[in-house]
Tab-separated table of C-alpha atoms in Angstrom:
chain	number	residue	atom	x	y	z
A	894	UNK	CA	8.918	-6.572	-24.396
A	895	UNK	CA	5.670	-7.893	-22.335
A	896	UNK	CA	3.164	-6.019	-20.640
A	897	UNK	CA	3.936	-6.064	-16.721
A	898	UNK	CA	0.228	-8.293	-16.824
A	899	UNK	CA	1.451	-10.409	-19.638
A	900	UNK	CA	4.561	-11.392	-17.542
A	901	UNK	CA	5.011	-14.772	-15.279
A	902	UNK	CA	7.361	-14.366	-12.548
A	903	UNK	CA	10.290	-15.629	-14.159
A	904	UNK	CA	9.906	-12.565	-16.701
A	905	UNK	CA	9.794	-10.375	-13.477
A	906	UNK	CA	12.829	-12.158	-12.018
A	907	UNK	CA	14.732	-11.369	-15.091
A	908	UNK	CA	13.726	-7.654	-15.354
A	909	UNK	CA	14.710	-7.224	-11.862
A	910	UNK	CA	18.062	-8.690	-12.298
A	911	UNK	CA	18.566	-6.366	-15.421
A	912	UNK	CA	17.852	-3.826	-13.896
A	913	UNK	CA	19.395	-4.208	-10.218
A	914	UNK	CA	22.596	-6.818	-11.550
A	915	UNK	CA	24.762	-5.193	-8.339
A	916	UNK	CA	22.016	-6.274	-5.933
A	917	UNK	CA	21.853	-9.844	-6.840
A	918	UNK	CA	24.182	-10.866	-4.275
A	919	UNK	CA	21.999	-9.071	-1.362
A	920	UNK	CA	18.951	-10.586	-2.558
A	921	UNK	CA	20.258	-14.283	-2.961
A	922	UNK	CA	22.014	-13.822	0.298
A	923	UNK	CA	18.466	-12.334	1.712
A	924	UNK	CA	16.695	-15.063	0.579
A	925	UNK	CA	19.177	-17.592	2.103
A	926	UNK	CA	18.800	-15.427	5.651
A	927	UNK	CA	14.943	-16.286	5.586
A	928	UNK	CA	15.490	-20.234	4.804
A	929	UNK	CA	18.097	-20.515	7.406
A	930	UNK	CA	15.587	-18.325	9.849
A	931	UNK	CA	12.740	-20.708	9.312
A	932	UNK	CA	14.692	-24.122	9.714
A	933	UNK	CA	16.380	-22.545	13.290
A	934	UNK	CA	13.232	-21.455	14.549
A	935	UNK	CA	10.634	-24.804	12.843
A	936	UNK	CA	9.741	-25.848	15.926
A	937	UNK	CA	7.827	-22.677	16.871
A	938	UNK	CA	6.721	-21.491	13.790
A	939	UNK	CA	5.062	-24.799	13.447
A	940	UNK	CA	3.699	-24.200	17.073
A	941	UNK	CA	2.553	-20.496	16.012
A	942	UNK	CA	1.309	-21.258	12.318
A	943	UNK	CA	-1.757	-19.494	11.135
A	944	UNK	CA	-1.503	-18.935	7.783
A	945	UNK	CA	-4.761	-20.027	5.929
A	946	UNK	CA	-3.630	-19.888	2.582
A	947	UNK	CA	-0.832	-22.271	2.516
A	948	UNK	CA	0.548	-25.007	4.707
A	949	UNK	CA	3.326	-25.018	7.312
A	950	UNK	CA	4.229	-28.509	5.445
A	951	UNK	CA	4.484	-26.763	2.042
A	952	UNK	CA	5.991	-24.035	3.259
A	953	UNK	CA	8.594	-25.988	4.454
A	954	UNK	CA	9.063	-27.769	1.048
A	955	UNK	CA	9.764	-24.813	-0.565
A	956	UNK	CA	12.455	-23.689	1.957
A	957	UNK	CA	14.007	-27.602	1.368
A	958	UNK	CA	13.294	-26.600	-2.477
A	959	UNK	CA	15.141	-23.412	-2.460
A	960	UNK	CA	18.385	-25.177	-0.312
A	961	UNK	CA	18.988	-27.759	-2.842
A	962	UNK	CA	19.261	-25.103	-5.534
A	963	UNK	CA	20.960	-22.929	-3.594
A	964	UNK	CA	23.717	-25.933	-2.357
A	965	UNK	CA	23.804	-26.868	-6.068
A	966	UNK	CA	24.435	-23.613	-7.320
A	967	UNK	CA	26.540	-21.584	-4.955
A	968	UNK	CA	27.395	-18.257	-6.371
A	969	UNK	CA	25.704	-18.944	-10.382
A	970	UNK	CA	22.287	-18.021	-8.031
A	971	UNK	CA	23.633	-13.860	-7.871
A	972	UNK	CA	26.385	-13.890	-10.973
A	973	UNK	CA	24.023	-15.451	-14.026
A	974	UNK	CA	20.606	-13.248	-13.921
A	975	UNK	CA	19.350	-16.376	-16.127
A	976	UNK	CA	20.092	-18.872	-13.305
A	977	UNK	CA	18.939	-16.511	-10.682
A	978	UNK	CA	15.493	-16.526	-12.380
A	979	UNK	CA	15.009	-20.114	-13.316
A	980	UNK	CA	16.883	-21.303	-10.032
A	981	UNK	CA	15.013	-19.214	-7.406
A	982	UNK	CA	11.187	-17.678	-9.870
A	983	UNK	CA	9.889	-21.180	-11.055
A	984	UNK	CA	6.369	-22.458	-10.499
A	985	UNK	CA	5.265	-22.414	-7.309
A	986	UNK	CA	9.110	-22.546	-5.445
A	987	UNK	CA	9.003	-18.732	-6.946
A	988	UNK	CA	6.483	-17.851	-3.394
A	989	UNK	CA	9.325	-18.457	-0.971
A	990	UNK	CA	11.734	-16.235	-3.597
A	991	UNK	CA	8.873	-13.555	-3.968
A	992	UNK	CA	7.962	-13.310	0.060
A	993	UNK	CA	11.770	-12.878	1.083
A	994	UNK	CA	11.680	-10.381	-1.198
A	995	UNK	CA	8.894	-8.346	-0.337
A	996	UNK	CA	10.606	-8.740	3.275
A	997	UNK	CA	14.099	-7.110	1.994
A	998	UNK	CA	11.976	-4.188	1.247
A	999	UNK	CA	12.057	-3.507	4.652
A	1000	UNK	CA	15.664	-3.762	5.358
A	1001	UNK	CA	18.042	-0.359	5.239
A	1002	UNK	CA	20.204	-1.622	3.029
A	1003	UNK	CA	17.314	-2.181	-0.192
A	1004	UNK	CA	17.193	0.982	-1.989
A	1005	UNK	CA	14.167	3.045	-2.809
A	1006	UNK	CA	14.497	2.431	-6.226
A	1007	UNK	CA	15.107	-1.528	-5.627
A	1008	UNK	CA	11.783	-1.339	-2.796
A	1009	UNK	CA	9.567	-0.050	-5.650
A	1010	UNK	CA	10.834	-2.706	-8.595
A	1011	UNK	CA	10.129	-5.122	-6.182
A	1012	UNK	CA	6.721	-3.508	-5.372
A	1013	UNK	CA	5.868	-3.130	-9.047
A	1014	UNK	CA	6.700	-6.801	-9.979
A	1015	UNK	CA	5.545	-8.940	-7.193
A	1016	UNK	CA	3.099	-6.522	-5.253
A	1017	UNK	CA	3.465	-5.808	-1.506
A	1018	UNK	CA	1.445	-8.249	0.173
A	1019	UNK	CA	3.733	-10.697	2.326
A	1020	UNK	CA	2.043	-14.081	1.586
A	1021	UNK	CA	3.574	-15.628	4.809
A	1022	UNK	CA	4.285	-13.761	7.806
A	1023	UNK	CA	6.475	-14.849	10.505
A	1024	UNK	CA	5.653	-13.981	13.809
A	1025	UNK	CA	7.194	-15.627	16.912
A	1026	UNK	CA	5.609	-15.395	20.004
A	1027	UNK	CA	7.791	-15.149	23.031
A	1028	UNK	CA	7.319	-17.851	25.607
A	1029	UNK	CA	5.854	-16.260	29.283
């Protein structure tokens, strides 16, 4: 087995989906919540973007990135850990996988144990955050 430094993030997909297989469903289905989020709500989170590191426009391409493979593969995303990782943990599609799951760490129904895999693998640090200003 690999180091946790010597591992890319489809090695950390795959050890996460060993070791959670039962939570594959929640995270897919996460992950799916935050694309749908950011296409009903483009027009102000293109209004409010601040981000420095990465674009609103490549942001948006991996959301469109991570909808074709999720239309194309339906239910293989959460029932085949191997299509899980290469589906949703490839090159740079992986950051809108990794940030929606550093944001399910937050949500009641991601277990301790789940919070700190995710923690250990792909850190803590959101790499986009969302933050919708109301309108006065």
């Amino acid at each position: 087995m690999k180091t946790l430094n010597q591992m890319d993030n489809l090695d950390r997909a795959y050890l996460l989906a060993n070791l959670f297989p039962d939570e594959l469903k929640n995270l897919t289905d996460f992950i799916k919540k935050e694309a749908d989020f950011c296409q009903d709500n483009k027009v102000q989170i293109l209004k409010d973007w601040t981000e420095k590191h990465i674009t609103a426009e490549l942001w948006y391409n991996l959301i469109a990135f991570f909808e074709r493979r999720y239309k194309k593969n339906g239910t293989k995303l959460y029932r085949n850990k191997k299509t899980f990782r290469d589906q949703l943990f490839d090159g740079y599609d992986a950051l809108f996988s990794i940030n929606a799951l550093i944001k399910f760490t937050a949500e009641p129904q991601c277990s301790k144990k789940l919070k700190y895999a995710i923690y250990l693998l792909f850190g803590d640090n959101l790499l986009v955050t969302l933050d919708l200003k109301s309108e006065p």
